[in-house]
Structures are given as C-alpha cells and as structure tokens.
JSON list of C-alpha atoms in Angstrom, two decimals:
[
{"chain": "A", "resi": 1, "resn": "GLY", "atom": "CA", "xyz": [155.69, 189.76, 158.10]},
{"chain": "A", "resi": 2, "resn": "ALA", "atom": "CA", "xyz": [152.22, 188.43, 158.91]},
{"chain": "A", "resi": 3, "resn": "VAL", "atom": "CA", "xyz": [153.35, 185.22, 160.54]},
{"chain": "A", "resi": 4, "resn": "VAL", "atom": "CA", "xyz": [150.94, 183.07, 162.50]},
{"chain": "A", "resi": 5, "resn": "SER", "atom": "CA", "xyz": [152.25, 180.19, 164.57]},
{"chain": "A", "resi": 6, "resn": "GLN", "atom": "CA", "xyz": [150.49, 177.24, 166.15]},
{"chain": "A", "resi": 7, "resn": "HIS", "atom": "CA", "xyz": [151.55, 174.95, 168.91]},
{"chain": "A", "resi": 8, "resn": "PRO", "atom": "CA", "xyz": [151.72, 172.02, 169.00]},
{"chain": "A", "resi": 9, "resn": "SER", "atom": "CA", "xyz": [152.04, 170.96, 165.39]},
{"chain": "A", "resi": 10, "resn": "ARG", "atom": "CA", "xyz": [150.95, 167.43, 166.25]},
{"chain": "A", "resi": 11, "resn": "VAL", "atom": "CA", "xyz": [149.28, 165.96, 169.29]},
{"chain": "A", "resi": 12, "resn": "ILE", "atom": "CA", "xyz": [148.01, 162.52, 170.18]},
{"chain": "A", "resi": 13, "resn": "CYS", "atom": "CA", "xyz": [145.70, 162.19, 173.13]},
{"chain": "A", "resi": 14, "resn": "LYS", "atom": "CA", "xyz": [143.50, 159.56, 174.68]},
{"chain": "A", "resi": 15, "resn": "SER", "atom": "CA", "xyz": [139.77, 159.61, 174.39]},
{"chain": "A", "resi": 16, "resn": "GLY", "atom": "CA", "xyz": [138.16, 161.63, 177.16]},
{"chain": "A", "resi": 17, "resn": "THR", "atom": "CA", "xyz": [141.07, 163.98, 177.75]},
{"chain": "A", "resi": 18, "resn": "SER", "atom": "CA", "xyz": [141.31, 167.65, 176.80]},
{"chain": "A", "resi": 19, "resn": "VAL", "atom": "CA", "xyz": [143.79, 169.24, 174.44]},
{"chain": "A", "resi": 20, "resn": "LYS", "atom": "CA", "xyz": [144.76, 172.88, 174.12]},
{"chain": "A", "resi": 21, "resn": "ILE", "atom": "CA", "xyz": [146.03, 174.37, 170.87]},
{"chain": "A", "resi": 22, "resn": "GLU", "atom": "CA", "xyz": [147.69, 177.78, 170.84]},
{"chain": "A", "resi": 23, "resn": "CYS", "atom": "CA", "xyz": [147.65, 180.26, 168.00]},
{"chain": "A", "resi": 24, "resn": "ARG", "atom": "CA", "xyz": [149.90, 183.31, 168.00]},
{"chain": "A", "resi": 25, "resn": "SER", "atom": "CA", "xyz": [150.32, 186.26, 165.67]},
{"chain": "A", "resi": 26, "resn": "LEU", "atom": "CA", "xyz": [154.03, 186.96, 165.75]},
{"chain": "A", "resi": 27, "resn": "ASP", "atom": "CA", "xyz": [154.43, 190.35, 164.14]},
{"chain": "A", "resi": 28, "resn": "PHE", "atom": "CA", "xyz": [151.02, 191.97, 164.22]},
{"chain": "A", "resi": 29, "resn": "GLN", "atom": "CA", "xyz": [148.08, 192.46, 166.49]},
{"chain": "A", "resi": 30, "resn": "ALA", "atom": "CA", "xyz": [145.26, 190.10, 165.64]},
{"chain": "A", "resi": 31, "resn": "THR", "atom": "CA", "xyz": [142.00, 191.83, 166.40]},
{"chain": "A", "resi": 32, "resn": "THR", "atom": "CA", "xyz": [140.13, 188.84, 165.03]},
{"chain": "A", "resi": 33, "resn": "MET", "atom": "CA", "xyz": [141.09, 185.20, 164.98]},
{"chain": "A", "resi": 34, "resn": "PHE", "atom": "CA", "xyz": [139.35, 182.32, 163.29]},
{"chain": "A", "resi": 35, "resn": "TRP", "atom": "CA", "xyz": [139.48, 178.58, 163.88]},
{"chain": "A", "resi": 36, "resn": "TYR", "atom": "CA", "xyz": [138.98, 176.06, 161.13]},
{"chain": "A", "resi": 37, "resn": "ARG", "atom": "CA", "xyz": [139.19, 172.30, 160.96]},
{"chain": "A", "resi": 38, "resn": "GLN", "atom": "CA", "xyz": [139.89, 170.11, 158.00]},
{"chain": "A", "resi": 39, "resn": "PHE", "atom": "CA", "xyz": [139.14, 166.41, 157.60]},
{"chain": "A", "resi": 40, "resn": "PRO", "atom": "CA", "xyz": [141.17, 164.33, 155.13]},
{"chain": "A", "resi": 41, "resn": "LYS", "atom": "CA", "xyz": [140.55, 165.20, 151.49]},
{"chain": "A", "resi": 42, "resn": "GLN", "atom": "CA", "xyz": [138.09, 167.92, 152.44]},
{"chain": "A", "resi": 43, "resn": "SER", "atom": "CA", "xyz": [138.21, 171.68, 152.48]},
{"chain": "A", "resi": 44, "resn": "LEU", "atom": "CA", "xyz": [138.58, 173.89, 155.53]},
{"chain": "A", "resi": 45, "resn": "MET", "atom": "CA", "xyz": [135.46, 174.29, 157.63]},
{"chain": "A", "resi": 46, "resn": "LEU", "atom": "CA", "xyz": [135.06, 177.40, 159.74]},
{"chain": "A", "resi": 47, "resn": "MET", "atom": "CA", "xyz": [134.42, 176.59, 163.38]},
{"chain": "A", "resi": 48, "resn": "ALA", "atom": "CA", "xyz": [134.37, 179.94, 165.12]},
{"chain": "A", "resi": 49, "resn": "THR", "atom": "CA", "xyz": [135.36, 183.59, 165.06]},
{"chain": "A", "resi": 50, "resn": "SER", "atom": "CA", "xyz": [136.79, 185.37, 168.05]},
{"chain": "A", "resi": 51, "resn": "ASN", "atom": "CA", "xyz": [137.51, 189.01, 168.68]},
{"chain": "A", "resi": 52, "resn": "GLU", "atom": "CA", "xyz": [139.99, 189.98, 171.35]},
{"chain": "A", "resi": 53, "resn": "GLY", "atom": "CA", "xyz": [138.28, 190.34, 174.69]},
{"chain": "A", "resi": 54, "resn": "SER", "atom": "CA", "xyz": [134.92, 189.03, 173.47]},
{"chain": "A", "resi": 55, "resn": "LYS", "atom": "CA", "xyz": [133.19, 185.68, 173.43]},
{"chain": "A", "resi": 56, "resn": "ALA", "atom": "CA", "xyz": [133.69, 183.63, 170.32]},
{"chain": "A", "resi": 57, "resn": "THR", "atom": "CA", "xyz": [130.96, 183.24, 167.75]},
{"chain": "A", "resi": 58, "resn": "TYR", "atom": "CA", "xyz": [130.51, 179.61, 166.74]},
{"chain": "A", "resi": 59, "resn": "GLU", "atom": "CA", "xyz": [129.29, 178.30, 163.42]},
{"chain": "A", "resi": 60, "resn": "GLN", "atom": "CA", "xyz": [126.15, 176.25, 163.30]},
{"chain": "A", "resi": 61, "resn": "GLY", "atom": "CA", "xyz": [126.77, 172.69, 164.40]},
{"chain": "A", "resi": 62, "resn": "VAL", "atom": "CA", "xyz": [129.94, 173.46, 166.38]},
{"chain": "A", "resi": 63, "resn": "GLU", "atom": "CA", "xyz": [129.53, 172.78, 170.09]},
{"chain": "A", "resi": 64, "resn": "LYS", "atom": "CA", "xyz": [130.78, 175.75, 172.06]},
{"chain": "A", "resi": 65, "resn": "ASP", "atom": "CA", "xyz": [131.10, 173.72, 175.26]},
{"chain": "A", "resi": 66, "resn": "LYS", "atom": "CA", "xyz": [133.27, 171.19, 173.52]},
{"chain": "A", "resi": 67, "resn": "PHE", "atom": "CA", "xyz": [135.50, 173.60, 171.61]},
{"chain": "A", "resi": 68, "resn": "LEU", "atom": "CA", "xyz": [136.47, 176.32, 174.05]},
{"chain": "A", "resi": 69, "resn": "ILE", "atom": "CA", "xyz": [138.02, 179.39, 172.49]},
{"chain": "A", "resi": 70, "resn": "ASN", "atom": "CA", "xyz": [139.86, 182.07, 174.39]},
{"chain": "A", "resi": 71, "resn": "HIS", "atom": "CA", "xyz": [141.22, 185.21, 172.74]},
{"chain": "A", "resi": 72, "resn": "ALA", "atom": "CA", "xyz": [142.64, 186.96, 175.77]},
{"chain": "A", "resi": 73, "resn": "SER", "atom": "CA", "xyz": [145.23, 189.10, 174.03]},
{"chain": "A", "resi": 74, "resn": "LEU", "atom": "CA", "xyz": [145.87, 190.63, 170.64]},
{"chain": "A", "resi": 75, "resn": "THR", "atom": "CA", "xyz": [148.49, 188.02, 169.84]},
{"chain": "A", "resi": 76, "resn": "LEU", "atom": "CA", "xyz": [147.13, 184.82, 171.35]},
{"chain": "A", "resi": 77, "resn": "SER", "atom": "CA", "xyz": [144.07, 182.66, 170.91]},
{"chain": "A", "resi": 78, "resn": "THR", "atom": "CA", "xyz": [143.61, 179.16, 172.24]},
{"chain": "A", "resi": 79, "resn": "LEU", "atom": "CA", "xyz": [141.30, 176.33, 171.24]},
{"chain": "A", "resi": 80, "resn": "THR", "atom": "CA", "xyz": [140.65, 173.66, 173.83]},
{"chain": "A", "resi": 81, "resn": "VAL", "atom": "CA", "xyz": [139.04, 170.44, 172.66]},
{"chain": "A", "resi": 82, "resn": "THR", "atom": "CA", "xyz": [137.36, 169.08, 175.77]},
{"chain": "A", "resi": 83, "resn": "SER", "atom": "CA", "xyz": [136.62, 165.40, 176.34]},
{"chain": "A", "resi": 84, "resn": "ALA", "atom": "CA", "xyz": [138.09, 164.56, 172.98]},
{"chain": "A", "resi": 85, "resn": "HIS", "atom": "CA", "xyz": [136.83, 161.55, 171.03]},
{"chain": "A", "resi": 86, "resn": "PRO", "atom": "CA", "xyz": [138.21, 159.82, 167.95]},
{"chain": "A", "resi": 87, "resn": "GLU", "atom": "CA", "xyz": [135.77, 161.70, 165.72]},
{"chain": "A", "resi": 88, "resn": "ASP", "atom": "CA", "xyz": [137.48, 164.95, 166.82]},
{"chain": "A", "resi": 89, "resn": "SER", "atom": "CA", "xyz": [140.66, 163.80, 165.13]},
{"chain": "A", "resi": 90, "resn": "SER", "atom": "CA", "xyz": [141.32, 166.41, 162.49]},
{"chain": "A", "resi": 91, "resn": "PHE", "atom": "CA", "xyz": [143.66, 169.13, 161.25]},
{"chain": "A", "resi": 92, "resn": "TYR", "atom": "CA", "xyz": [142.93, 172.33, 163.16]},
{"chain": "A", "resi": 93, "resn": "ILE", "atom": "CA", "xyz": [144.02, 175.60, 161.59]},
{"chain": "A", "resi": 94, "resn": "CYS", "atom": "CA", "xyz": [143.87, 179.06, 163.05]},
{"chain": "A", "resi": 95, "resn": "SER", "atom": "CA", "xyz": [143.84, 182.31, 161.14]},
{"chain": "A", "resi": 96, "resn": "ALA", "atom": "CA", "xyz": [144.35, 185.89, 162.14]},
{"chain": "A", "resi": 97, "resn": "ARG", "atom": "CA", "xyz": [143.38, 189.23, 160.77]},
{"chain": "A", "resi": 98, "resn": "GLY", "atom": "CA", "xyz": [144.34, 192.54, 162.24]},
{"chain": "A", "resi": 99, "resn": "ALA", "atom": "CA", "xyz": [146.01, 195.89, 162.27]},
{"chain": "A", "resi": 100, "resn": "GLY", "atom": "CA", "xyz": [149.62, 196.63, 161.63]},
{"chain": "A", "resi": 101, "resn": "LEU", "atom": "CA", "xyz": [149.83, 194.66, 158.41]},
{"chain": "A", "resi": 102, "resn": "ALA", "atom": "CA", "xyz": [151.36, 196.43, 155.49]},
{"chain": "A", "resi": 103, "resn": "GLY", "atom": "CA", "xyz": [148.98, 196.91, 152.62]},
{"chain": "A", "resi": 104, "resn": "SER", "atom": "CA", "xyz": [145.72, 195.57, 153.95]},
{"chain": "A", "resi": 105, "resn": "THR", "atom": "CA", "xyz": [143.71, 194.77, 157.00]},
{"chain": "A", "resi": 106, "resn": "TYR", "atom": "CA", "xyz": [141.44, 192.47, 155.05]},
{"chain": "A", "resi": 107, "resn": "GLU", "atom": "CA", "xyz": [143.67, 189.49, 154.57]},
{"chain": "A", "resi": 108, "resn": "GLN", "atom": "CA", "xyz": [143.59, 186.48, 156.78]},
{"chain": "A", "resi": 109, "resn": "TYR", "atom": "CA", "xyz": [146.89, 184.84, 157.57]},
{"chain": "A", "resi": 110, "resn": "PHE", "atom": "CA", "xyz": [146.92, 181.21, 158.51]},
{"chain": "A", "resi": 111, "resn": "GLY", "atom": "CA", "xyz": [148.89, 179.14, 160.94]},
{"chain": "A", "resi": 112, "resn": "PRO", "atom": "CA", "xyz": [150.59, 175.91, 159.89]},
{"chain": "A", "resi": 113, "resn": "GLY", "atom": "CA", "xyz": [147.92, 173.76, 161.49]},
{"chain": "A", "resi": 114, "resn": "THR", "atom": "CA", "xyz": [147.77, 171.25, 164.33]},
{"chain": "A", "resi": 115, "resn": "ARG", "atom": "CA", "xyz": [147.11, 167.59, 163.61]},
{"chain": "A", "resi": 116, "resn": "LEU", "atom": "CA", "xyz": [145.07, 166.11, 166.45]},
{"chain": "A", "resi": 117, "resn": "THR", "atom": "CA", "xyz": [144.75, 162.37, 166.77]},
{"chain": "A", "resi": 118, "resn": "VAL", "atom": "CA", "xyz": [142.47, 161.00, 169.46]},
{"chain": "A", "resi": 119, "resn": "THR", "atom": "CA", "xyz": [142.99, 157.33, 170.29]},
{"chain": "B", "resi": 1, "resn": "ASP", "atom": "CA", "xyz": [128.23, 184.04, 151.17]},
{"chain": "B", "resi": 2, "resn": "ALA", "atom": "CA", "xyz": [128.87, 184.67, 147.50]},
{"chain": "B", "resi": 3, "resn": "LYS", "atom": "CA", "xyz": [130.06, 181.45, 145.94]},
{"chain": "B", "resi": 4, "resn": "THR", "atom": "CA", "xyz": [132.82, 180.61, 143.53]},
{"chain": "B", "resi": 5, "resn": "THR", "atom": "CA", "xyz": [133.16, 177.80, 141.03]},
{"chain": "B", "resi": 6, "resn": "GLN", "atom": "CA", "xyz": [136.52, 176.26, 140.21]},
{"chain": "B", "resi": 7, "resn": "PRO", "atom": "CA", "xyz": [137.57, 173.16, 138.29]},
{"chain": "B", "resi": 8, "resn": "ASN", "atom": "CA", "xyz": [138.30, 170.25, 140.61]},
{"chain": "B", "resi": 9, "resn": "SER", "atom": "CA", "xyz": [141.74, 169.66, 139.20]},
{"chain": "B", "resi": 10, "resn": "MET", "atom": "CA", "xyz": [144.25, 170.89, 136.65]},
{"chain": "B", "resi": 11, "resn": "GLU", "atom": "CA", "xyz": [147.59, 169.71, 135.43]},
{"chain": "B", "resi": 12, "resn": "SER", "atom": "CA", "xyz": [150.55, 171.66, 134.20]},
{"chain": "B", "resi": 13, "resn": "ASN", "atom": "CA", "xyz": [154.02, 170.96, 132.96]},
{"chain": "B", "resi": 14, "resn": "GLU", "atom": "CA", "xyz": [156.90, 172.37, 134.90]},
{"chain": "B", "resi": 15, "resn": "GLU", "atom": "CA", "xyz": [158.23, 175.71, 133.67]},
{"chain": "B", "resi": 16, "resn": "GLU", "atom": "CA", "xyz": [155.01, 176.50, 131.80]},
{"chain": "B", "resi": 17, "resn": "PRO", "atom": "CA", "xyz": [152.41, 179.12, 132.70]},
{"chain": "B", "resi": 18, "resn": "VAL", "atom": "CA", "xyz": [149.25, 178.02, 134.48]},
{"chain": "B", "resi": 19, "resn": "HIS", "atom": "CA", "xyz": [145.90, 179.76, 134.29]},
{"chain": "B", "resi": 20, "resn": "LEU", "atom": "CA", "xyz": [143.53, 178.81, 137.11]},
{"chain": "B", "resi": 21, "resn": "PRO", "atom": "CA", "xyz": [139.97, 180.00, 136.43]},
{"chain": "B", "resi": 22, "resn": "CYS", "atom": "CA", "xyz": [137.32, 181.01, 138.92]},
{"chain": "B", "resi": 23, "resn": "ASN", "atom": "CA", "xyz": [133.71, 181.96, 138.28]},
{"chain": "B", "resi": 24, "resn": "HIS", "atom": "CA", "xyz": [131.89, 184.19, 140.72]},
{"chain": "B", "resi": 25, "resn": "SER", "atom": "CA", "xyz": [128.80, 185.40, 138.92]},
{"chain": "B", "resi": 26, "resn": "THR", "atom": "CA", "xyz": [127.03, 186.53, 142.12]},
{"chain": "B", "resi": 27, "resn": "ILE", "atom": "CA", "xyz": [129.88, 188.75, 143.30]},
{"chain": "B", "resi": 28, "resn": "SER", "atom": "CA", "xyz": [128.78, 191.96, 144.97]},
{"chain": "B", "resi": 29, "resn": "GLY", "atom": "CA", "xyz": [130.32, 195.37, 144.48]},
{"chain": "B", "resi": 30, "resn": "THR", "atom": "CA", "xyz": [132.22, 195.25, 147.75]},
{"chain": "B", "resi": 31, "resn": "ASP", "atom": "CA", "xyz": [133.58, 191.70, 147.43]},
{"chain": "B", "resi": 32, "resn": "TYR", "atom": "CA", "xyz": [137.29, 191.27, 147.06]},
{"chain": "B", "resi": 33, "resn": "ILE", "atom": "CA", "xyz": [138.60, 188.25, 145.18]},
{"chain": "B", "resi": 34, "resn": "HIS", "atom": "CA", "xyz": [141.12, 186.35, 147.27]},
{"chain": "B", "resi": 35, "resn": "TRP", "atom": "CA", "xyz": [143.36, 183.48, 146.24]},
{"chain": "B", "resi": 36, "resn": "TYR", "atom": "CA", "xyz": [144.99, 181.15, 148.70]},
{"chain": "B", "resi": 37, "resn": "ARG", "atom": "CA", "xyz": [146.79, 177.89, 148.21]},
{"chain": "B", "resi": 38, "resn": "GLN", "atom": "CA", "xyz": [147.33, 174.96, 150.50]},
{"chain": "B", "resi": 39, "resn": "LEU", "atom": "CA", "xyz": [150.22, 172.58, 150.25]},
{"chain": "B", "resi": 40, "resn": "PRO", "atom": "CA", "xyz": [149.79, 169.11, 151.77]},
{"chain": "B", "resi": 41, "resn": "SER", "atom": "CA", "xyz": [149.60, 169.11, 155.57]},
{"chain": "B", "resi": 42, "resn": "GLN", "atom": "CA", "xyz": [150.06, 172.88, 155.79]},
{"chain": "B", "resi": 43, "resn": "GLY", "atom": "CA", "xyz": [147.84, 175.85, 156.49]},
{"chain": "B", "resi": 44, "resn": "PRO", "atom": "CA", "xyz": [146.61, 177.95, 153.58]},
{"chain": "B", "resi": 45, "resn": "GLU", "atom": "CA", "xyz": [149.03, 180.48, 152.16]},
{"chain": "B", "resi": 46, "resn": "TYR", "atom": "CA", "xyz": [147.97, 183.87, 150.85]},
{"chain": "B", "resi": 47, "resn": "VAL", "atom": "CA", "xyz": [148.65, 184.26, 147.14]},
{"chain": "B", "resi": 48, "resn": "ILE", "atom": "CA", "xyz": [146.99, 187.43, 145.92]},
{"chain": "B", "resi": 49, "resn": "HIS", "atom": "CA", "xyz": [143.81, 189.46, 146.09]},
{"chain": "B", "resi": 50, "resn": "GLY", "atom": "CA", "xyz": [142.10, 192.15, 144.07]},
{"chain": "B", "resi": 51, "resn": "LEU", "atom": "CA", "xyz": [138.94, 194.17, 143.69]},
{"chain": "B", "resi": 52, "resn": "THR", "atom": "CA", "xyz": [138.62, 195.46, 140.13]},
{"chain": "B", "resi": 53, "resn": "SER", "atom": "CA", "xyz": [142.01, 195.95, 138.53]},
{"chain": "B", "resi": 54, "resn": "ASN", "atom": "CA", "xyz": [144.48, 193.25, 137.60]},
{"chain": "B", "resi": 55, "resn": "VAL", "atom": "CA", "xyz": [147.11, 192.66, 140.25]},
{"chain": "B", "resi": 56, "resn": "ASN", "atom": "CA", "xyz": [150.65, 191.37, 140.18]},
{"chain": "B", "resi": 57, "resn": "ASN", "atom": "CA", "xyz": [152.94, 190.25, 142.94]},
{"chain": "B", "resi": 58, "resn": "ARG", "atom": "CA", "xyz": [156.00, 188.08, 143.24]},
{"chain": "B", "resi": 59, "resn": "MET", "atom": "CA", "xyz": [153.95, 184.91, 143.41]},
{"chain": "B", "resi": 60, "resn": "ALA", "atom": "CA", "xyz": [151.33, 185.38, 140.74]},
{"chain": "B", "resi": 61, "resn": "SER", "atom": "CA", "xyz": [149.09, 187.63, 138.71]},
{"chain": "B", "resi": 62, "resn": "LEU", "atom": "CA", "xyz": [145.36, 188.04, 139.07]},
{"chain": "B", "resi": 63, "resn": "ALA", "atom": "CA", "xyz": [143.33, 188.91, 136.01]},
{"chain": "B", "resi": 64, "resn": "ILE", "atom": "CA", "xyz": [139.81, 190.11, 136.79]},
{"chain": "B", "resi": 65, "resn": "ALA", "atom": "CA", "xyz": [137.13, 190.24, 134.13]},
{"chain": "B", "resi": 66, "resn": "GLU", "atom": "CA", "xyz": [135.63, 193.62, 133.41]},
{"chain": "B", "resi": 67, "resn": "ASP", "atom": "CA", "xyz": [132.23, 192.54, 134.77]},
{"chain": "B", "resi": 68, "resn": "ARG", "atom": "CA", "xyz": [134.01, 190.91, 137.76]},
{"chain": "B", "resi": 69, "resn": "LYS", "atom": "CA", "xyz": [132.07, 187.71, 137.30]},
{"chain": "B", "resi": 70, "resn": "SER", "atom": "CA", "xyz": [135.20, 185.71, 136.77]},
{"chain": "B", "resi": 71, "resn": "SER", "atom": "CA", "xyz": [138.91, 185.87, 137.46]},
{"chain": "B", "resi": 72, "resn": "THR", "atom": "CA", "xyz": [142.05, 183.95, 136.60]},
{"chain": "B", "resi": 73, "resn": "LEU", "atom": "CA", "xyz": [145.06, 183.28, 138.74]},
{"chain": "B", "resi": 74, "resn": "ILE", "atom": "CA", "xyz": [148.19, 183.13, 136.62]},
{"chain": "B", "resi": 75, "resn": "LEU", "atom": "CA", "xyz": [151.34, 181.37, 137.70]},
{"chain": "B", "resi": 76, "resn": "HIS", "atom": "CA", "xyz": [153.92, 182.48, 135.17]},
{"chain": "B", "resi": 77, "resn": "ARG", "atom": "CA", "xyz": [156.24, 179.49, 135.42]},
{"chain": "B", "resi": 78, "resn": "ALA", "atom": "CA", "xyz": [154.96, 176.51, 137.33]},
{"chain": "B", "resi": 79, "resn": "THR", "atom": "CA", "xyz": [157.39, 174.65, 139.54]},
{"chain": "B", "resi": 80, "resn": "LEU", "atom": "CA", "xyz": [156.96, 171.41, 141.42]},
{"chain": "B", "resi": 81, "resn": "ARG", "atom": "CA", "xyz": [156.57, 173.45, 144.59]},
{"chain": "B", "resi": 82, "resn": "ASP", "atom": "CA", "xyz": [153.44, 175.05, 143.15]},
{"chain": "B", "resi": 83, "resn": "ALA", "atom": "CA", "xyz": [151.56, 171.76, 143.36]},
{"chain": "B", "resi": 84, "resn": "ALA", "atom": "CA", "xyz": [148.78, 172.56, 145.82]},
{"chain": "B", "resi": 85, "resn": "VAL", "atom": "CA", "xyz": [145.06, 173.15, 146.18]},
{"chain": "B", "resi": 86, "resn": "TYR", "atom": "CA", "xyz": [144.22, 176.68, 145.03]},
{"chain": "B", "resi": 87, "resn": "TYR", "atom": "CA", "xyz": [141.20, 178.39, 146.55]},
{"chain": "B", "resi": 88, "resn": "CYS", "atom": "CA", "xyz": [139.37, 181.35, 145.04]},
{"chain": "B", "resi": 89, "resn": "ILE", "atom": "CA", "xyz": [137.33, 183.07, 147.74]},
{"chain": "B", "resi": 90, "resn": "LEU", "atom": "CA", "xyz": [135.14, 186.14, 147.84]},
{"chain": "B", "resi": 91, "resn": "GLY", "atom": "CA", "xyz": [135.32, 188.35, 150.89]},
{"chain": "B", "resi": 92, "resn": "ASP", "atom": "CA", "xyz": [134.20, 191.82, 151.82]},
{"chain": "B", "resi": 93, "resn": "SER", "atom": "CA", "xyz": [136.30, 194.44, 153.53]},
{"chain": "B", "resi": 94, "resn": "GLY", "atom": "CA", "xyz": [134.67, 193.85, 156.87]},
{"chain": "B", "resi": 95, "resn": "ASN", "atom": "CA", "xyz": [135.27, 191.27, 159.49]},
{"chain": "B", "resi": 96, "resn": "THR", "atom": "CA", "xyz": [133.57, 188.30, 157.89]},
{"chain": "B", "resi": 97, "resn": "PRO", "atom": "CA", "xyz": [135.79, 185.21, 157.75]},
{"chain": "B", "resi": 98, "resn": "LEU", "atom": "CA", "xyz": [136.92, 183.59, 154.55]},
{"chain": "B", "resi": 99, "resn": "VAL", "atom": "CA", "xyz": [134.79, 180.60, 153.62]},
{"chain": "B", "resi": 100, "resn": "PHE", "atom": "CA", "xyz": [136.60, 177.94, 151.63]},
{"chain": "B", "resi": 101, "resn": "GLY", "atom": "CA", "xyz": [135.13, 175.96, 148.76]},
{"chain": "B", "resi": 102, "resn": "LYS", "atom": "CA", "xyz": [136.67, 172.85, 147.29]},
{"chain": "B", "resi": 103, "resn": "GLY", "atom": "CA", "xyz": [139.35, 174.63, 145.28]},
{"chain": "B", "resi": 104, "resn": "THR", "atom": "CA", "xyz": [141.39, 173.38, 142.35]},
{"chain": "B", "resi": 105, "resn": "ARG", "atom": "CA", "xyz": [144.03, 170.75, 142.87]},
{"chain": "B", "resi": 106, "resn": "LEU", "atom": "CA", "xyz": [146.99, 171.67, 140.68]},
{"chain": "B", "resi": 107, "resn": "SER", "atom": "CA", "xyz": [149.43, 168.97, 139.71]},
{"chain": "B", "resi": 108, "resn": "VAL", "atom": "CA", "xyz": [152.76, 169.94, 138.18]},
{"chain": "B", "resi": 109, "resn": "ILE", "atom": "CA", "xyz": [154.54, 167.42, 136.01]},
{"chain": "B", "resi": 110, "resn": "ALA", "atom": "CA", "xyz": [158.29, 167.45, 135.74]}
]
C-alpha cells in the first residue's frame, strides 16, 4: 500500500513553454500533498504544501505564479511549471500524506520523481 | 525545524551490519524520528520511524537513545541494493512537511 505515482517520469521542453506534472495517490486519500525539487548532488528542497480544496502554501523564494499547484481531489495534485527556463531543470518529487494508511497518518510517501529538462 | 546531524558518508561491506548514526539534540517531546532513503534517480523511500521505543520492521531497526538526542538506523545485513542516501528527519504528528538535510551516503562494497 501507500503508493504514489508521478507522470511523466521524464520530460524535455523548450524554454518558454509550460509543463504539467501529475501526482497521484493510488491506494489512499491524500489530504495533504507536498512538492519538492532536487538539483544534482543536493538534497530535496520543499517547494509547497497543498491541502485538498485549498490554495497551496509556498516556501519562501518559490514563485507561486511560476509553479502552479492544483490539488483538486484527494488522489491528484498537479504542478505546472509555467514559462519554463533552463534553470528550472530539476528533479521534481511529490509526496502525499493522508488517511486510510495502515499504522500511521504521519508518514509521507513519495512519488518516483519527474526529471524536467528545459532546453 | 529541529535539525539533525549525520555523517556525510559511510561505507560498509556486503553482508555486514551497518549502523547509521543521527544526532538530534534539540528534539522536542512531540517529534518523531523518521528515516528515509533515496536511491539514485528515485524518490525517497520510507524506512522506519519511531518516537521513544526501539522499532523493528522488515527493512531495518531503529535504536533511540534514552534521552532521544540521538538515534541509530541499523541495517542488519547490507546488500548492494542498500547503497543510497539515508536521511534522518524529525517531524511532529501534525501536518508539517518533512524537511530533508544532507543525509548520509552509504556505499556498500561487494
């Protein structure tokens, strides 16, 4: 149980275009989802937290108009990178926490990540 | 956020036990100790978590000091597939997200 999927796993886009990344909780309801990004040889950096049906809360330094987050249902959150530039190239990872998980509601379960390359 | 301190890297021989230390001297009474690991080009994977008592699961054991200021993740028999970055993270029981430090890069030698 506690599987989180992401789609796509890899994407290459041209500078100036927008890219949407989907994150799904497959066997539980994710009341809260988190988005992280990770640059090469660095740790994960939290970008934003979203609760189902509410606006996302962004970490300091993360542009909310550039990284649009939608958490419209208990099993789906999307991250849209708008007007992407080469410096947005990174590994984007979503995480979900929610009810219906055996043993604990405190754990975060992570997706496999999406590698974005902006050319 | 309460912080943790881990060695940057460790090395282990295959089939031997590995003890990964973590210091968290500023831990609060409600902080859980979480361990995740990340294999190359993958998302983090949950390993184990605990509050006060030692914990065991199929992946590992977690030994928590009596004063809770440190903990040790124990892999009983390291395999090549255990080579990863291991993160020790403090988190409360609320809705705050996990904040990752630099972790310990474990290398396993055949």
